[in-house]
mmCIF file of C-alpha atoms and ligand atoms in Angstrom:
data_model
loop_
_atom_site.group_PDB
_atom_site.id
_atom_site.type_symbol
_atom_site.label_atom_id
_atom_site.label_comp_id
_atom_site.label_asym_id
_atom_site.label_seq_id
_atom_site.Cartn_x
_atom_site.Cartn_y
_atom_site.Cartn_z
ATOM 1 C CA UNK A 1471 -0.003 0.156 0.097
ATOM 2 C CA UNK A 1472 2.831 2.136 0.509
ATOM 3 C CA UNK A 1473 3.918 2.031 -3.057
ATOM 4 C CA UNK A 1474 1.198 1.949 -4.482
ATOM 5 C CA UNK A 1475 -1.912 3.388 -2.511
ATOM 6 C CA UNK A 1476 -0.514 5.594 0.173
ATOM 7 C CA UNK A 1477 -3.580 7.587 0.881
ATOM 8 C CA UNK A 1478 -6.583 4.857 0.203
ATOM 9 C CA UNK A 1479 -10.451 5.255 0.426
ATOM 10 C CA UNK A 1480 -11.875 2.176 1.106
ATOM 11 C CA UNK A 1481 -15.630 2.499 0.148
ATOM 12 C CA UNK A 1482 -17.231 -0.322 2.076
ATOM 13 C CA UNK A 1483 -16.194 1.319 5.317
ATOM 14 C CA UNK A 1484 -16.176 4.797 3.911
ATOM 15 C CA UNK A 1485 -12.883 5.605 5.661
ATOM 16 C CA UNK A 1486 -9.322 6.641 4.633
ATOM 17 C CA UNK A 1487 -6.348 4.621 5.114
ATOM 18 C CA UNK A 1488 -2.787 6.264 5.249
ATOM 19 C CA UNK A 1489 0.373 4.238 4.798
ATOM 20 C CA UNK A 1490 3.431 6.400 4.814
ATOM 21 C CA UNK A 1491 5.585 7.845 7.703
ATOM 22 C CA UNK A 1492 5.253 11.262 6.896
ATOM 23 C CA UNK A 1493 1.324 11.326 6.331
ATOM 24 C CA UNK A 1494 1.096 9.279 9.352
ATOM 25 C CA UNK A 1495 3.062 11.567 11.441
ATOM 26 C CA UNK A 1496 0.763 14.554 10.379
ATOM 27 C CA UNK A 1497 -2.531 12.906 10.841
ATOM 28 C CA UNK A 1498 -1.471 12.177 14.482
ATOM 29 C CA UNK A 1499 -0.222 15.418 14.863
ATOM 30 C CA UNK A 1500 -2.239 18.190 12.835
ATOM 31 C CA UNK A 1501 -4.880 18.258 15.308
ATOM 32 C CA UNK A 1502 -6.673 21.453 13.463
ATOM 33 C CA UNK A 1503 -7.399 19.089 10.489
ATOM 34 C CA UNK A 1504 -7.442 15.766 11.897
ATOM 35 C CA UNK A 1505 -9.667 15.579 15.156
ATOM 36 C CA UNK A 1506 -9.318 12.708 17.678
ATOM 37 C CA UNK A 1507 -13.130 13.335 18.729
ATOM 38 C CA UNK A 1508 -14.825 10.584 17.023
ATOM 39 C CA UNK A 1509 -18.089 11.196 18.482
ATOM 40 C CA UNK A 1510 -18.494 8.361 20.181
ATOM 41 C CA UNK A 1511 -22.163 9.289 22.121
ATOM 42 C CA UNK A 1512 -23.710 7.062 19.923
ATOM 43 C CA UNK A 1513 -26.560 5.005 21.564
ATOM 44 C CA UNK A 1514 -25.136 1.671 21.056
ATOM 45 C CA UNK A 1515 -22.761 2.381 23.861
ATOM 46 C CA UNK A 1516 -19.695 1.957 21.535
ATOM 47 C CA UNK A 1517 -17.084 4.161 22.704
ATOM 48 C CA UNK A 1518 -18.900 6.142 25.274
ATOM 49 C CA UNK A 1519 -16.591 5.194 27.996
ATOM 50 C CA UNK A 1520 -14.004 6.784 25.907
ATOM 51 C CA UNK A 1521 -15.713 9.491 24.525
ATOM 52 C CA UNK A 1522 -14.973 12.553 26.865
ATOM 53 C CA UNK A 1523 -11.499 11.062 27.515
ATOM 54 C CA UNK A 1524 -8.041 12.527 26.815
ATOM 55 C CA UNK A 1525 -7.372 10.515 23.957
ATOM 56 C CA UNK A 1526 -10.580 11.454 21.785
ATOM 57 C CA UNK A 1527 -10.400 15.449 22.849
ATOM 58 C CA UNK A 1528 -8.625 17.993 20.839
ATOM 59 C CA UNK A 1529 -6.975 21.044 22.086
ATOM 60 C CA UNK A 1530 -7.867 23.170 24.508
ATOM 61 C CA UNK A 1531 -9.801 20.795 26.376
ATOM 62 C CA UNK A 1532 -7.323 18.366 25.691
ATOM 63 C CA UNK A 1533 -4.435 20.277 27.384
ATOM 64 C CA UNK A 1534 -6.512 20.999 30.553
ATOM 65 C CA UNK A 1535 -7.150 17.656 30.874
ATOM 66 C CA UNK A 1536 -3.683 16.128 30.466
ATOM 67 C CA UNK A 1537 -2.168 18.713 32.879
ATOM 68 C CA UNK A 1538 -4.060 16.725 35.621
ATOM 69 C CA UNK A 1539 -2.294 13.889 34.925
ATOM 70 C CA UNK A 1540 1.095 14.352 33.541
ATOM 71 C CA UNK A 1541 2.915 14.637 37.028
ATOM 72 C CA UNK A 1542 1.814 11.048 37.666
ATOM 73 C CA UNK A 1543 3.733 9.822 34.406
ATOM 74 C CA UNK A 1544 6.736 12.003 34.271
ATOM 75 C CA UNK A 1545 9.939 9.866 33.893
ATOM 76 C CA UNK A 1546 10.907 10.869 37.575
ATOM 77 C CA UNK A 1547 7.637 9.650 38.766
ATOM 78 C CA UNK A 1548 7.548 6.486 37.239
ATOM 79 C CA UNK A 1549 11.417 5.956 38.022
ATOM 80 C CA UNK A 1550 10.311 5.745 41.610
ATOM 81 C CA UNK A 1551 7.888 2.949 40.690
ATOM 82 C CA UNK A 1552 11.179 0.723 39.787
ATOM 83 C CA UNK A 1553 11.584 -1.559 43.107
ATOM 84 C CA UNK A 1554 7.986 -2.366 43.061
ATOM 85 C CA UNK A 1555 8.096 -3.583 39.278
ATOM 86 C CA UNK A 1556 11.152 -5.319 40.104
ATOM 87 C CA UNK A 1557 9.462 -7.016 43.300
ATOM 88 C CA UNK A 1558 6.408 -7.863 41.220
ATOM 89 C CA UNK A 1559 8.320 -9.345 38.191
ATOM 90 C CA UNK A 1560 10.473 -11.473 40.576
ATOM 91 C CA UNK A 1561 6.959 -12.644 42.225
ATOM 92 C CA UNK A 1562 5.738 -13.318 38.681
ATOM 93 C CA UNK A 1563 8.610 -15.247 37.707
ATOM 94 C CA UNK A 1564 8.973 -16.915 40.803
ATOM 95 C CA UNK A 1565 7.357 -20.473 39.755
ATOM 96 C CA UNK A 1566 8.428 -20.369 36.007
ATOM 97 C CA UNK A 1567 11.948 -21.238 36.356
ATOM 98 C CA UNK A 1568 11.470 -24.128 38.422
ATOM 99 C CA UNK A 1569 8.656 -25.617 36.369
ATOM 100 C CA UNK A 1570 10.552 -25.292 33.036
ATOM 101 C CA UNK A 1571 7.828 -24.056 30.928
ATOM 102 C CA UNK A 1572 5.334 -21.365 30.839
ATOM 103 C CA UNK A 1573 2.837 -18.859 28.861
ATOM 104 C CA UNK A 1574 4.449 -15.915 29.405
ATOM 105 C CA UNK A 1575 1.679 -13.829 28.283
ATOM 106 C CA UNK A 1576 -0.470 -15.023 31.021
ATOM 107 C CA UNK A 1577 2.096 -15.472 33.864
ATOM 108 C CA UNK A 1578 4.257 -12.079 33.190
ATOM 109 C CA UNK A 1579 3.373 -9.504 30.099
ATOM 110 C CA UNK A 1580 -0.471 -9.297 30.987
ATOM 111 C CA UNK A 1581 -0.233 -9.310 35.025
ATOM 112 C CA UNK A 1582 2.690 -6.773 35.557
ATOM 113 C CA UNK A 1583 1.490 -3.778 33.703
ATOM 114 C CA UNK A 1584 -2.356 -4.514 34.998
ATOM 115 C CA UNK A 1585 -1.026 -4.864 38.795
ATOM 116 C CA UNK A 1586 1.057 -1.885 38.166
ATOM 117 C CA UNK A 1587 -1.392 0.724 37.202
ATOM 118 C CA UNK A 1588 -4.297 -0.839 39.531
ATOM 119 C CA UNK A 1589 -1.795 0.168 41.869
ATOM 120 C CA UNK A 1590 -1.615 3.590 40.769
ATOM 121 C CA UNK A 1591 -5.058 3.885 40.493
ATOM 122 C CA UNK A 1592 -5.940 2.511 43.773
ATOM 123 C CA UNK A 1593 -7.947 -0.548 42.367
ATOM 124 C CA UNK A 1594 -8.130 -3.864 44.234
ATOM 125 C CA UNK A 1595 -5.619 -6.293 42.647
ATOM 126 C CA UNK A 1596 -8.173 -9.151 42.526
ATOM 127 C CA UNK A 1597 -10.332 -7.233 40.256
ATOM 128 C CA UNK A 1598 -7.673 -7.393 37.232
ATOM 129 C CA UNK A 1599 -9.266 -10.407 35.646
ATOM 130 C CA UNK A 1600 -12.340 -8.849 34.866
ATOM 131 C CA UNK A 1601 -10.059 -5.866 33.374
ATOM 132 C CA UNK A 1602 -8.561 -8.557 31.063
ATOM 133 C CA UNK A 1603 -12.088 -9.708 29.953
ATOM 134 C CA UNK A 1604 -13.214 -6.329 29.331
ATOM 135 C CA UNK A 1605 -10.124 -5.018 27.646
ATOM 136 C CA UNK A 1606 -9.702 -8.041 25.392
ATOM 137 C CA UNK A 1607 -13.601 -7.390 24.064
ATOM 138 C CA UNK A 1608 -12.881 -3.631 23.492
ATOM 139 C CA UNK A 1609 -9.663 -3.788 21.721
ATOM 140 C CA UNK A 1610 -10.869 -6.727 19.641
ATOM 141 C CA UNK A 1611 -13.596 -4.446 17.935
ATOM 142 C CA UNK A 1612 -11.983 -3.657 14.648
ATOM 143 C CA UNK A 1613 -14.157 -0.826 14.007
ATOM 144 C CA UNK A 1614 -15.982 -2.288 11.232
ATOM 145 C CA UNK A 1615 -18.971 -0.571 12.068
ATOM 146 C CA UNK A 1616 -21.703 -1.414 14.799
ATOM 147 C CA UNK A 1617 -20.699 -2.820 17.849
ATOM 148 C CA UNK A 1618 -21.003 -6.433 19.007
ATOM 149 C CA UNK A 1619 -23.568 -7.353 22.008
ATOM 150 C CA UNK A 1620 -20.306 -8.310 24.126
ATOM 151 C CA UNK A 1621 -18.899 -5.101 23.408
ATOM 152 C CA UNK A 1622 -21.706 -3.463 24.505
ATOM 153 C CA UNK A 1623 -21.992 -5.322 27.991
ATOM 154 C CA UNK A 1624 -18.167 -5.007 28.387
ATOM 155 C CA UNK A 1625 -18.828 -1.256 28.253
ATOM 156 C CA UNK A 1626 -21.589 -1.393 30.508
ATOM 157 C CA UNK A 1627 -20.195 -3.319 32.786
ATOM 158 C CA UNK A 1628 -16.523 -1.550 32.867
ATOM 159 C CA UNK A 1629 -18.745 1.918 33.874
ATOM 160 C CA UNK A 1630 -20.724 0.149 36.458
ATOM 161 C CA UNK A 1631 -17.784 -0.996 37.887
ATOM 162 C CA UNK A 1632 -15.806 2.819 38.087
ATOM 163 C CA UNK A 1633 -18.949 4.295 38.899
ATOM 164 C CA UNK A 1634 -19.184 2.133 42.231
ATOM 165 C CA UNK A 1635 -15.457 3.005 42.618
ATOM 166 C CA UNK A 1636 -15.798 6.660 41.950
ATOM 167 C CA UNK A 1637 -18.539 6.821 44.468
ATOM 168 C CA UNK A 1638 -16.336 4.872 47.098
ATOM 169 C CA UNK A 1639 -13.127 7.086 46.906
ATOM 170 C CA UNK A 1640 -15.447 10.187 46.802
ATOM 171 C CA UNK A 1641 -16.527 9.208 50.154
ATOM 172 C CA UNK A 1642 -13.042 7.708 51.279
ATOM 173 C CA UNK A 1643 -10.205 9.802 49.274
ATOM 174 C CA UNK A 1644 -6.895 7.820 49.293
ATOM 175 C CA UNK A 1645 -3.705 8.796 47.806
ATOM 176 C CA UNK A 1646 -4.265 7.156 44.379
ATOM 177 C CA UNK A 1647 -5.111 8.934 40.560
ATOM 178 C CA UNK A 1648 -8.471 8.359 41.272
ATOM 179 C CA UNK A 1649 -8.684 10.277 44.366
ATOM 180 C CA UNK A 1650 -6.343 13.061 42.504
ATOM 181 C CA UNK A 1651 -9.102 13.337 39.777
ATOM 182 C CA UNK A 1652 -11.970 13.703 42.210
ATOM 183 C CA UNK A 1653 -10.376 16.715 43.554
ATOM 184 C CA UNK A 1654 -9.023 18.318 40.650
ATOM 185 C CA UNK A 1655 -10.542 21.448 38.943
ATOM 186 C CA UNK A 1656 -9.960 23.415 35.597
ATOM 187 C CA UNK A 1657 -11.027 27.051 35.745
ATOM 188 C CA UNK A 1658 -12.620 26.116 39.075
ATOM 189 C CA UNK A 1659 -14.950 23.301 37.633
ATOM 190 C CA UNK A 1660 -14.782 19.604 38.922
ATOM 191 C CA UNK A 1661 -14.226 17.008 36.265
ATOM 192 C CA UNK A 1662 -17.963 15.550 35.130
ATOM 193 C CA UNK A 1663 -18.449 11.897 35.513
ATOM 194 C CA UNK A 1664 -18.209 11.050 31.964
ATOM 195 C CA UNK A 1665 -14.781 12.727 32.093
ATOM 196 C CA UNK A 1666 -13.886 10.536 35.222
ATOM 197 C CA UNK A 1667 -14.950 7.594 33.935
ATOM 198 C CA UNK A 1668 -12.980 8.259 30.583
ATOM 199 C CA UNK A 1669 -9.526 8.600 32.390
ATOM 200 C CA UNK A 1670 -10.289 5.406 34.334
ATOM 201 C CA UNK A 1671 -11.023 3.432 31.048
ATOM 202 C CA UNK A 1672 -8.238 5.018 29.063
ATOM 203 C CA UNK A 1673 -5.522 4.375 31.732
ATOM 204 C CA UNK A 1674 -6.733 0.816 32.272
ATOM 205 C CA UNK A 1675 -7.384 -0.146 28.572
ATOM 206 C CA UNK A 1676 -4.640 2.101 26.937
ATOM 207 C CA UNK A 1677 -1.988 0.865 29.529
ATOM 208 C CA UNK A 1678 -2.502 -2.702 29.735
ATOM 209 C CA UNK A 1679 -2.959 -4.447 26.149
ATOM 210 C CA UNK A 1680 -0.218 -2.351 24.876
ATOM 211 C CA UNK A 1681 2.474 -2.931 27.396
ATOM 212 C CA UNK A 1682 1.563 -6.666 27.845
ATOM 213 C CA UNK A 1683 1.900 -6.695 23.715
ATOM 214 C CA UNK A 1684 5.056 -5.097 23.817
ATOM 215 C CA UNK A 1685 6.899 -7.502 26.308
ATOM 216 C CA UNK A 1686 5.020 -10.141 24.350
ATOM 217 C CA UNK A 1687 6.514 -8.943 21.146
ATOM 218 C CA UNK A 1688 9.998 -8.511 22.901
ATOM 219 C CA UNK A 1689 10.251 -11.937 23.774
ATOM 220 C CA UNK A 1690 9.050 -13.331 20.419
ATOM 221 C CA UNK A 1691 12.013 -11.046 18.668
ATOM 222 C CA UNK A 1692 14.637 -12.003 20.872
ATOM 223 C CA UNK A 1693 13.744 -15.755 20.220
ATOM 224 C CA UNK A 1694 13.682 -15.383 16.774
ATOM 225 C CA UNK A 1695 17.254 -13.236 17.057
ATOM 226 C CA UNK A 1696 19.079 -15.597 19.003
ATOM 227 C CA UNK A 1697 22.044 -13.532 18.500
ATOM 228 C CA UNK A 1698 20.723 -10.393 19.702
ATOM 229 C CA UNK A 1699 19.732 -12.249 22.970
ATOM 230 C CA UNK A 1700 23.181 -13.587 23.494
ATOM 231 C CA UNK A 1701 24.411 -9.654 23.032
ATOM 232 C CA UNK A 1702 21.790 -8.675 25.859
ATOM 233 C CA UNK A 1703 23.057 -11.539 28.111
ATOM 234 C CA UNK A 1704 26.400 -9.932 28.042
ATOM 235 C CA UNK A 1705 25.315 -6.289 27.558
ATOM 236 C CA UNK A 1706 21.727 -5.733 29.199
ATOM 237 C CA UNK A 1707 22.797 -1.554 28.735
ATOM 238 C CA UNK A 1708 21.597 -2.290 24.879
ATOM 239 C CA UNK A 1709 17.784 -3.283 26.266
ATOM 240 C CA UNK A 1710 16.774 0.337 25.889
ATOM 241 C CA UNK A 1711 17.423 0.374 22.505
ATOM 242 C CA UNK A 1712 16.251 -3.196 21.821
ATOM 243 C CA UNK A 1713 12.750 -1.945 23.462
ATOM 244 C CA UNK A 1714 12.607 0.879 20.881
ATOM 245 C CA UNK A 1715 13.454 -1.452 17.917
ATOM 246 C CA UNK A 1716 10.588 -3.750 19.099
ATOM 247 C CA UNK A 1717 8.279 -1.014 19.169
ATOM 248 C CA UNK A 1718 8.991 -0.053 15.954
ATOM 249 C CA UNK A 1719 9.416 -3.713 14.474
ATOM 250 C CA UNK A 1720 6.388 -5.066 16.070
ATOM 251 C CA UNK A 1721 4.028 -2.336 17.044
ATOM 252 C CA UNK A 1722 1.391 -3.054 19.898
ATOM 253 C CA UNK A 1723 -0.473 -0.317 18.394
ATOM 254 C CA UNK A 1724 -0.948 -0.741 14.576
ATOM 255 C CA UNK A 1725 -3.507 2.065 13.785
ATOM 256 C CA UNK A 1726 -5.038 5.612 15.489
ATOM 257 C CA UNK A 1727 -8.064 6.964 14.152
ATOM 258 C CA UNK A 1728 -8.911 10.794 13.436
ATOM 259 C CA UNK A 1729 -11.938 12.593 11.918
ATOM 260 C CA UNK A 1730 -11.213 15.212 9.369
ATOM 261 C CA UNK A 1731 -12.518 19.076 10.112
ATOM 262 C CA UNK A 1732 -11.757 20.230 7.061
ATOM 263 C CA UNK A 1733 -11.040 19.198 3.099
ATOM 264 C CA UNK A 1734 -7.145 18.537 3.147
ATOM 265 C CA UNK A 1735 -5.060 17.162 0.364
ATOM 266 C CA UNK A 1736 -3.201 14.370 1.839
ATOM 267 C CA UNK A 1737 -0.460 12.900 -0.588
ATOM 268 C CA UNK A 1738 -2.130 12.649 -4.490
ATOM 269 C CA UNK A 1739 -5.714 12.755 -2.838
ATOM 270 C CA UNK A 1740 -8.181 14.856 -1.294
ATOM 271 C CA UNK A 1741 -9.918 13.998 1.550
ATOM 272 C CA UNK A 1742 -13.226 15.804 2.209
ATOM 273 C CA UNK A 1743 -14.586 17.219 5.537
ATOM 274 C CA UNK A 1744 -15.823 14.437 8.105
ATOM 275 C CA UNK A 1745 -14.022 11.687 6.939
ATOM 276 C CA UNK A 1746 -12.919 8.783 9.106
ATOM 277 C CA UNK A 1747 -9.052 8.541 8.688
ATOM 278 C CA UNK A 1748 -6.925 5.582 10.011
ATOM 279 C CA UNK A 1749 -3.199 6.514 10.555
ATOM 280 C CA UNK A 1750 -1.216 2.906 9.900
ATOM 281 C CA UNK A 1751 1.241 3.147 12.366
ATOM 282 C CA UNK A 1752 2.801 -0.319 11.767
ATOM 283 C CA UNK A 1753 3.072 0.979 8.266
ATOM 284 C CA UNK A 1754 5.121 3.861 9.105
ATOM 285 C CA UNK A 1755 7.385 2.247 11.137
ATOM 286 C CA UNK A 1756 8.385 0.092 8.199
ATOM 287 C CA UNK A 1757 8.307 2.888 5.532
ATOM 288 C CA UNK A 1758 11.482 2.416 3.720
ATOM 289 C CA UNK A 1759 11.597 6.133 3.119
ATOM 290 C CA UNK A 1760 12.489 6.746 6.818
ATOM 291 C CA UNK A 1761 14.353 3.558 7.807
ATOM 292 C CA UNK A 1762 16.998 1.760 6.114
ATOM 293 C CA UNK A 1763 16.320 -2.333 5.497
ATOM 294 C CA UNK A 1764 12.766 -1.728 7.646
ATOM 295 C CA UNK A 1765 11.910 -5.602 7.402
ATOM 296 C CA UNK A 1766 15.065 -6.631 9.577
ATOM 297 C CA UNK A 1767 14.927 -6.422 13.655
ATOM 298 C CA UNK A 1768 18.111 -4.569 14.340
ATOM 299 C CA UNK A 1769 18.772 -3.287 17.431
ATOM 300 C CA UNK A 1770 21.749 -1.005 16.380
ATOM 301 C CA UNK A 1771 20.018 1.669 14.031
ATOM 302 C CA UNK A 1772 21.336 4.961 14.972
ATOM 303 C CA UNK A 1773 18.218 6.965 15.232
ATOM 304 C CA UNK A 1774 15.139 5.089 15.379
ATOM 305 C CA UNK A 1775 12.337 7.867 15.422
ATOM 306 C CA UNK A 1776 9.164 5.139 15.425
ATOM 307 C CA UNK A 1777 5.994 6.378 15.913
ATOM 308 C CA UNK A 1778 4.831 3.440 17.966
ATOM 309 C CA UNK A 1779 3.831 6.384 20.870
ATOM 310 C CA UNK A 1780 2.191 8.115 18.463
ATOM 311 C CA UNK A 1781 3.251 11.976 17.540
ATOM 312 C CA UNK A 1782 2.175 15.388 18.755
ATOM 313 C CA UNK A 1783 0.108 16.374 21.834
ATOM 314 C CA UNK A 1784 -1.519 13.051 21.999
ATOM 315 C CA UNK A 1785 1.938 11.446 22.344
ATOM 316 C CA UNK A 1786 1.565 8.242 25.022
ATOM 317 C CA UNK A 1787 1.152 9.480 28.187
ATOM 318 C CA UNK A 1788 2.340 6.372 29.676
ATOM 319 C CA UNK A 1789 5.501 5.794 27.300
ATOM 320 C CA UNK A 1790 7.965 5.929 30.521
ATOM 321 C CA UNK A 1791 6.027 3.568 32.146
ATOM 322 C CA UNK A 1792 5.617 1.001 29.446
ATOM 323 C CA UNK A 1793 9.731 1.702 28.824
ATOM 324 C CA UNK A 1794 10.548 0.738 32.189
ATOM 325 C CA UNK A 1795 8.076 -2.044 32.476
ATOM 326 C CA UNK A 1796 9.584 -3.618 29.252
ATOM 327 C CA UNK A 1797 12.984 -3.344 30.414
ATOM 328 C CA UNK A 1798 12.453 -4.740 34.092
ATOM 329 C CA UNK A 1799 10.912 -7.487 32.842
ATOM 330 C CA UNK A 1800 13.486 -8.126 30.077
ATOM 331 C CA UNK A 1801 16.254 -7.883 32.455
ATOM 332 C CA UNK A 1802 14.417 -10.326 34.701
ATOM 333 C CA UNK A 1803 13.640 -12.829 31.639
ATOM 334 C CA UNK A 1804 17.355 -12.576 30.781
ATOM 335 C CA UNK A 1805 18.973 -13.290 33.980
ATOM 336 C CA UNK A 1806 16.509 -16.107 35.272
ATOM 337 C CA UNK A 1807 15.752 -17.679 32.407
ATOM 338 C CA UNK A 1808 18.861 -17.521 30.218
ATOM 339 C CA UNK A 1809 17.733 -20.464 27.862
ATOM 340 C CA UNK A 1810 14.533 -18.917 26.900
ATOM 341 C CA UNK A 1811 13.125 -20.414 23.779
ATOM 342 C CA UNK A 1812 9.805 -20.654 22.215
ATOM 343 C CA UNK A 1813 7.839 -24.128 22.643
ATOM 344 C CA UNK A 1814 7.781 -25.054 19.023
ATOM 345 C CA UNK A 1815 5.047 -27.224 19.222
ATOM 346 C CA UNK A 1816 2.613 -25.089 20.685
ATOM 347 C CA UNK A 1817 1.965 -22.584 17.500
ATOM 348 C CA UNK A 1818 1.720 -19.046 17.987
ATOM 349 C CA UNK A 1819 -1.942 -16.906 17.590
ATOM 350 C CA UNK A 1820 -2.269 -13.485 16.740
ATOM 351 C CA UNK A 1821 -4.813 -11.527 18.975
ATOM 352 C CA UNK A 1822 -7.917 -10.400 16.534
ATOM 353 C CA UNK A 1823 -7.549 -6.710 16.280
ATOM 354 C CA UNK A 1824 -6.645 -4.301 13.846
ATOM 355 C CA UNK A 1825 -5.722 -1.874 16.391
ATOM 356 C CA UNK A 1826 -3.366 -3.862 18.635
ATOM 357 C CA UNK A 1827 -0.931 -6.324 17.446
ATOM 358 C CA UNK A 1828 0.178 -9.225 20.079
ATOM 359 C CA UNK A 1829 -0.107 -12.768 20.906
ATOM 360 C CA UNK A 1830 -2.800 -14.342 21.981
ATOM 361 C CA UNK A 1831 -0.117 -16.776 24.116
ATOM 362 C CA UNK A 1832 3.403 -17.143 24.230
ATOM 363 C CA UNK A 1833 4.561 -20.992 25.210
ATOM 364 C CA UNK A 1834 8.307 -20.903 26.335
HETATM 365 C C1 HEM B 2002 -1.566 7.566 23.993
HETATM 366 C C2 HEM B 2002 0.579 3.462 22.376
HETATM 367 C C3 HEM B 2002 1.317 2.643 27.189
HETATM 368 C C4 HEM B 2002 -1.620 6.017 28.755
HETATM 369 C C5 HEM B 2002 -1.202 6.681 23.115
HETATM 370 C C6 HEM B 2002 -1.105 6.545 21.846
HETATM 371 C C7 HEM B 2002 -0.406 5.642 21.399
HETATM 372 C C8 HEM B 2002 -0.071 4.837 22.357
HETATM 373 C C9 HEM B 2002 0.083 5.342 19.762
HETATM 374 C C10 HEM B 2002 -1.429 7.896 20.694
HETATM 375 C C11 HEM B 2002 -2.841 8.058 20.544
HETATM 376 C C12 HEM B 2002 -3.526 9.009 19.194
HETATM 377 O O1 HEM B 2002 -2.347 9.981 18.949
HETATM 378 O O2 HEM B 2002 -4.818 8.999 19.190
HETATM 379 C C13 HEM B 2002 1.104 2.790 23.375
HETATM 380 C C14 HEM B 2002 1.983 1.704 23.383
HETATM 381 C C15 HEM B 2002 2.389 1.516 24.545
HETATM 382 C C16 HEM B 2002 1.436 2.643 25.763
HETATM 383 C C17 HEM B 2002 2.412 1.052 22.119
HETATM 384 C C18 HEM B 2002 2.698 0.466 25.269
HETATM 385 C C19 HEM B 2002 3.906 -0.207 24.883
HETATM 386 C C20 HEM B 2002 0.475 2.933 27.806
HETATM 387 C C21 HEM B 2002 0.682 3.058 29.285
HETATM 388 C C22 HEM B 2002 -0.371 4.371 29.751
HETATM 389 C C23 HEM B 2002 -0.395 4.484 28.782
HETATM 390 C C24 HEM B 2002 1.192 2.095 30.223
HETATM 391 C C25 HEM B 2002 -0.775 4.411 30.929
HETATM 392 C C26 HEM B 2002 -0.103 3.895 32.142
HETATM 393 C C27 HEM B 2002 -2.016 6.418 27.215
HETATM 394 C C28 HEM B 2002 -2.721 7.527 27.414
HETATM 395 C C29 HEM B 2002 -3.037 7.981 26.206
HETATM 396 C C30 HEM B 2002 -1.742 7.538 25.164
HETATM 397 C C31 HEM B 2002 -3.701 8.330 28.464
HETATM 398 C C32 HEM B 2002 -3.906 9.574 25.791
HETATM 399 C C33 HEM B 2002 -2.841 10.581 25.691
HETATM 400 C C34 HEM B 2002 -3.502 11.776 24.999
HETATM 401 O O3 HEM B 2002 -4.389 11.828 24.462
HETATM 402 O O4 HEM B 2002 -2.717 13.233 25.484
HETATM 403 N N1 HEM B 2002 -0.281 5.696 23.836
HETATM 404 N N2 HEM B 2002 0.398 3.262 24.663
HETATM 405 N N3 HEM B 2002 -0.145 4.043 27.555
HETATM 406 N N4 HEM B 2002 -1.483 6.369 26.022
HETATM 407 FE FE1 HEM B 2002 -0.174 4.803 25.471
#
């Protein structure tokens, strides 16, 4: 598509698709033309939870909402979580070394980010299985149009859950993010209930599936590249650049949506106002105009300006946290399970989603 139809109109869905790096970067960042407000307040319940969230808001409201949570996610604030993340990783890996086999998604890559974000938000750890089910359903929708019954049910259950939690925190505030948001004001106004719900849902869904897939995709890349795995065993300092290459090569978020607010020229096409546009991050990260030998997994790329965390005002709020969790998880895996290899007999199955990219299970 990058060669033959870099800006493509899909008649069936009525949406435009953008594949080249420069166009994807522009679509993600030029909010005056490409709005993040997708109008998710439809009667079906689809997207309602996210409609008033940061990710679906344009400046200036976006800037105000984002400023309420940036402090909790700065690299410095996140670094303070490192000992807890390392402790959790150790606990989760505890049984695996002795047993000799495991599904790394189920036993490490999924629980680690969920527990970390749940603790930040003050959510009881025992509820994490329910989030897994809800967010699986939510991200499995491929935006093909109408929402499935499962999708509507998951949205409703998650909404009920958060409403009860918000009520509880209102009467008994703690030191968690939800309590901070409940106390926050913008121009003397408290956040609305839909805005509070949007924050809760976004942090849980955005932060979980994505980081799970980053860790899973990293293990897959390393087992496919044993030379790189050996180098990392000798030089763990190469892990950060390895993680950046995993983000480029197997991007956990493959696509993001925008809606044009005005007619605009994109590549050789003219996209009308009010048109849904899909920015294909996964394709941009393999664009030969930006990366040399893009189909090769190469941790020695000098500059790696991938778009895996987006670009511009919506650049991923959780990027420092995701990078830290991935680094700690991989460090622990390499040092505690040095002979790590895929269970070849098991077969690998990808998640059913056009938005997130990762494996359903990772038997090792
Ligand atoms: C935004 C990817 C982890 C919270 C984004 C965006 C991308 C992304 C592509 C931009 C969306 C857009 O332009 O519309 C990822 C990936 C992750 C990850 C690949 C892991 C590898 C996290 C984590 C958290 C998080 C751990 C929080 C705990 C958010 C939030 C936004 C966001 C709140 C919205 C920011 C805004 O609209 O200003 N993420 N994310 N993400 N991410 Fe992440």
